């Protein structure tokens, strides 16, 4: 997507900790960042975010 990778971090969020299945929380961009907000408000930005998530899942499961 062209955004900076902040890597992975552990968290104690309810949505991740209290589930009966493996879970992850993905933040692809921040709407507090004007350029990232504009990107997420476009068809191309949404496509890039979805493709990035799909690629990450494919890489993880190999």
One Martini backbone bead per residue (centre of mass of N, CA, C, O) as a GRO file, in nm:
protein
   62
    1UNK     BB    1   0.051   0.066  -0.010
    2UNK     BB    2   0.296   0.259   0.120
    3UNK     BB    3   0.306   0.207   0.408
    4UNK     BB    4   0.416   0.181   0.716
    5UNK     BB    5   0.570  -0.062   0.894
    6UNK     BB    6   0.494  -0.183   1.240
    7UNK     BB    7   0.436  -0.462   1.257
    8UNK     BB    8   0.414  -0.668   1.536
    9UNK     BB    9   0.176  -0.710   1.815
   10UNK     BB   10   0.077  -0.744   2.117
   11UNK     BB   11  -0.247  -0.796   2.284
   12UNK     BB   12  -0.554  -0.709   2.503
   13UNK     BB   13  -0.793  -0.741   2.326
   14UNK     BB   14  -1.104  -0.861   2.330
   15UNK     BB   15  -1.131  -0.954   2.024
   16UNK     BB   16  -0.874  -1.151   2.067
   17UNK     BB   17  -0.905  -1.300   2.355
   18UNK     BB   18  -1.246  -1.353   2.319
   19UNK     BB   19  -1.217  -1.638   2.143
   20UNK     BB   20  -1.272  -1.959   1.963
   21UNK     BB   21  -1.055  -1.840   1.762
   22UNK     BB   22  -0.847  -1.735   1.559
   23UNK     BB   23  -0.698  -1.397   1.582
   24UNK     BB   24  -0.700  -1.065   1.427
   25UNK     BB   25  -0.573  -0.727   1.408
   26UNK     BB   26  -0.617  -0.484   1.148
   27UNK     BB   27  -0.405  -0.206   1.049
   28UNK     BB   28  -0.372  -0.025   0.746
   29UNK     BB   29  -0.458   0.263   0.865
   30UNK     BB   30  -0.487   0.625   0.931
   31UNK     BB   31  -0.727   0.882   0.963
   32UNK     BB   32  -0.519   1.091   1.100
   33UNK     BB   33  -0.396   1.056   0.817
   34UNK     BB   34  -0.454   1.222   0.537
   35UNK     BB   35  -0.334   1.030   0.315
   36UNK     BB   36  -0.460   0.766   0.426
   37UNK     BB   37  -0.753   0.854   0.412
   38UNK     BB   38  -0.764   0.897   0.105
   39UNK     BB   39  -0.691   0.610   0.028
   40UNK     BB   40  -0.943   0.474   0.184
   41UNK     BB   41  -1.144   0.663  -0.013
   42UNK     BB   42  -1.063   0.451  -0.236
   43UNK     BB   43  -1.067   0.198  -0.451
   44UNK     BB   44  -0.760   0.146  -0.459
   45UNK     BB   45  -0.711   0.140  -0.152
   46UNK     BB   46  -0.901  -0.096  -0.089
   47UNK     BB   47  -0.763  -0.300  -0.275
   48UNK     BB   48  -0.482  -0.289  -0.140
   49UNK     BB   49  -0.572  -0.377   0.140
   50UNK     BB   50  -0.699  -0.649   0.060
   51UNK     BB   51  -0.444  -0.765  -0.078
   52UNK     BB   52  -0.258  -0.749   0.171
   53UNK     BB   53  -0.419  -0.942   0.346
   54UNK     BB   54  -0.420  -1.184   0.154
   55UNK     BB   55  -0.110  -1.210   0.134
   56UNK     BB   56  -0.059  -1.258   0.438
   57UNK     BB   57  -0.221  -1.519   0.460
   58UNK     BB   58  -0.068  -1.677   0.241
   59UNK     BB   59   0.211  -1.657   0.376
   60UNK     BB   60   0.142  -1.794   0.645
   61UNK     BB   61   0.018  -2.071   0.505
   62UNK     BB   62   0.178  -2.130   0.220
   0.00000   0.00000   0.00000
